[in-house]
Amino acid sequence: ADGAGARAAAAKREKHAAVYDLAVAALRDADPAYAESFTSLAVTERFRGSPHIDTENVAPFYGLALGDFSRGGRVAGER
């Protein structure tokens, strides 16, 4: 926990604290129990993904898209 990666993650968390706190609040509203136990959070901008399977993900995954989607855009997922 004292390595360069941990320090970089802490600095990034501090720099983006307001966004992180809002994301956690949204997660807490959707699933309070999970909000107390999640281990990672990704925030992206103008994300473009491709169909794929994350074989290493073994826990639930939440996604939230914010913005003006009047000119298109969609999120697709499988259960």
C-alpha atoms as a PDB file:
ATOM      1  CA  ALA A   1       0.000   0.000   0.000  1.00  0.00           C
ATOM      2  CA  ASP A   2       3.056   2.262   0.153  1.00  0.00           C
ATOM      3  CA  GLY A   3       4.171   1.821  -3.462  1.00  0.00           C
ATOM      4  CA  ALA A   4       4.217   4.311  -6.288  1.00  0.00           C
ATOM      5  CA  GLY A   5       0.940   2.923  -7.651  1.00  0.00           C
ATOM      6  CA  ALA A   6      -0.816   3.482  -4.339  1.00  0.00           C
ATOM      7  CA  ARG A   7       0.511   7.034  -4.118  1.00  0.00           C
ATOM      8  CA  ALA A   8      -0.606   7.776  -7.685  1.00  0.00           C
ATOM      9  CA  ALA A   9      -4.074   6.379  -6.968  1.00  0.00           C
ATOM     10  CA  ALA A  10      -4.357   8.480  -3.802  1.00  0.00           C
ATOM     11  CA  ALA A  11      -3.310  11.625  -5.683  1.00  0.00           C
ATOM     12  CA  LYS A  12      -5.850  10.925  -8.421  1.00  0.00           C
ATOM     13  CA  ARG A  13      -8.561  10.315  -5.819  1.00  0.00           C
ATOM     14  CA  GLU A  14      -7.731  13.619  -4.121  1.00  0.00           C
ATOM     15  CA  LYS A  15      -7.690  15.546  -7.413  1.00  0.00           C
ATOM     16  CA  HIS A  16     -11.109  14.216  -8.401  1.00  0.00           C
ATOM     17  CA  ALA A  17     -12.663  13.999  -4.916  1.00  0.00           C
ATOM     18  CA  ALA A  18     -15.859  15.838  -5.868  1.00  0.00           C
ATOM     19  CA  VAL A  19     -16.599  13.512  -8.805  1.00  0.00           C
ATOM     20  CA  TYR A  20     -15.763  10.451  -6.698  1.00  0.00           C
ATOM     21  CA  ASP A  21     -18.032  11.605  -3.876  1.00  0.00           C
ATOM     22  CA  LEU A  22     -20.934  12.210  -6.276  1.00  0.00           C
ATOM     23  CA  ALA A  23     -20.445   8.781  -7.881  1.00  0.00           C
ATOM     24  CA  VAL A  24     -20.421   7.096  -4.481  1.00  0.00           C
ATOM     25  CA  ALA A  25     -23.570   9.005  -3.488  1.00  0.00           C
ATOM     26  CA  ALA A  26     -25.325   7.776  -6.655  1.00  0.00           C
ATOM     27  CA  LEU A  27     -24.180   4.215  -5.961  1.00  0.00           C
ATOM     28  CA  ARG A  28     -25.306   4.491  -2.338  1.00  0.00           C
ATOM     29  CA  ASP A  29     -28.737   5.606  -3.555  1.00  0.00           C
ATOM     30  CA  ALA A  30     -28.996   2.646  -5.955  1.00  0.00           C
ATOM     31  CA  ASP A  31     -27.532  -0.075  -3.719  1.00  0.00           C
ATOM     32  CA  PRO A  32     -26.505   0.948  -0.184  1.00  0.00           C
ATOM     33  CA  ALA A  33     -25.020  -2.433   0.751  1.00  0.00           C
ATOM     34  CA  TYR A  34     -22.853  -2.597  -2.354  1.00  0.00           C
ATOM     35  CA  ALA A  35     -21.769   1.028  -1.873  1.00  0.00           C
ATOM     36  CA  GLU A  36     -20.154  -0.022   1.399  1.00  0.00           C
ATOM     37  CA  SER A  37     -18.155  -2.867  -0.165  1.00  0.00           C
ATOM     38  CA  PHE A  38     -17.182  -1.960  -3.750  1.00  0.00           C
ATOM     39  CA  THR A  39     -13.466  -1.981  -4.505  1.00  0.00           C
ATOM     40  CA  SER A  40     -13.059   0.057  -7.683  1.00  0.00           C
ATOM     41  CA  LEU A  41     -14.604   2.940  -9.549  1.00  0.00           C
ATOM     42  CA  ALA A  42     -13.946   4.099 -13.108  1.00  0.00           C
ATOM     43  CA  VAL A  43     -14.908   7.550 -14.355  1.00  0.00           C
ATOM     44  CA  THR A  44     -14.587   8.143 -18.084  1.00  0.00           C
ATOM     45  CA  GLU A  45     -15.336  10.925 -20.530  1.00  0.00           C
ATOM     46  CA  ARG A  46     -16.548  10.379 -24.092  1.00  0.00           C
ATOM     47  CA  PHE A  47     -16.155   6.635 -23.602  1.00  0.00           C
ATOM     48  CA  ARG A  48     -16.534   4.393 -26.650  1.00  0.00           C
ATOM     49  CA  GLY A  49     -16.577   0.721 -25.848  1.00  0.00           C
ATOM     50  CA  SER A  50     -16.858  -2.406 -27.902  1.00  0.00           C
ATOM     51  CA  PRO A  51     -18.722  -5.643 -27.242  1.00  0.00           C
ATOM     52  CA  HIS A  52     -16.599  -7.836 -24.996  1.00  0.00           C
ATOM     53  CA  ILE A  53     -16.675 -10.099 -21.965  1.00  0.00           C
ATOM     54  CA  ASP A  54     -14.702  -9.189 -18.853  1.00  0.00           C
ATOM     55  CA  THR A  55     -13.724 -12.642 -17.645  1.00  0.00           C
ATOM     56  CA  GLU A  56     -11.960 -11.283 -14.551  1.00  0.00           C
ATOM     57  CA  ASN A  57     -15.001  -9.367 -13.259  1.00  0.00           C
ATOM     58  CA  VAL A  58     -16.712 -11.565 -10.693  1.00  0.00           C
ATOM     59  CA  ALA A  59     -18.707  -8.937  -8.787  1.00  0.00           C
ATOM     60  CA  PRO A  60     -21.713  -6.852  -9.774  1.00  0.00           C
ATOM     61  CA  PHE A  61     -21.048  -3.922 -12.077  1.00  0.00           C
ATOM     62  CA  TYR A  62     -22.953  -0.651 -12.168  1.00  0.00           C
ATOM     63  CA  GLY A  63     -22.846   1.873 -14.991  1.00  0.00           C
ATOM     64  CA  LEU A  64     -24.158   5.427 -15.092  1.00  0.00           C
ATOM     65  CA  ALA A  65     -24.147   7.637 -18.170  1.00  0.00           C
ATOM     66  CA  LEU A  66     -24.690  11.371 -17.800  1.00  0.00           C
ATOM     67  CA  GLY A  67     -25.019  13.933 -20.539  1.00  0.00           C
ATOM     68  CA  ASP A  68     -27.027  15.192 -23.460  1.00  0.00           C
ATOM     69  CA  PHE A  69     -27.855  12.172 -25.593  1.00  0.00           C
ATOM     70  CA  SER A  70     -30.282  13.981 -27.906  1.00  0.00           C
ATOM     71  CA  ARG A  71     -27.941  13.352 -30.865  1.00  0.00           C
ATOM     72  CA  GLY A  72     -27.499   9.647 -30.177  1.00  0.00           C
ATOM     73  CA  GLY A  73     -25.606   7.365 -27.902  1.00  0.00           C
ATOM     74  CA  ARG A  74     -26.640   4.188 -26.140  1.00  0.00           C
ATOM     75  CA  VAL A  75     -25.606   1.735 -23.516  1.00  0.00           C
ATOM     76  CA  ALA A  76     -26.047  -1.981 -24.136  1.00  0.00           C
ATOM     77  CA  GLY A  77     -25.644  -4.718 -21.594  1.00  0.00           C
ATOM     78  CA  GLU A  78     -26.478  -8.333 -20.933  1.00  0.00           C
ATOM     79  CA  ARG A  79     -27.795 -10.042 -17.848  1.00  0.00           C
END
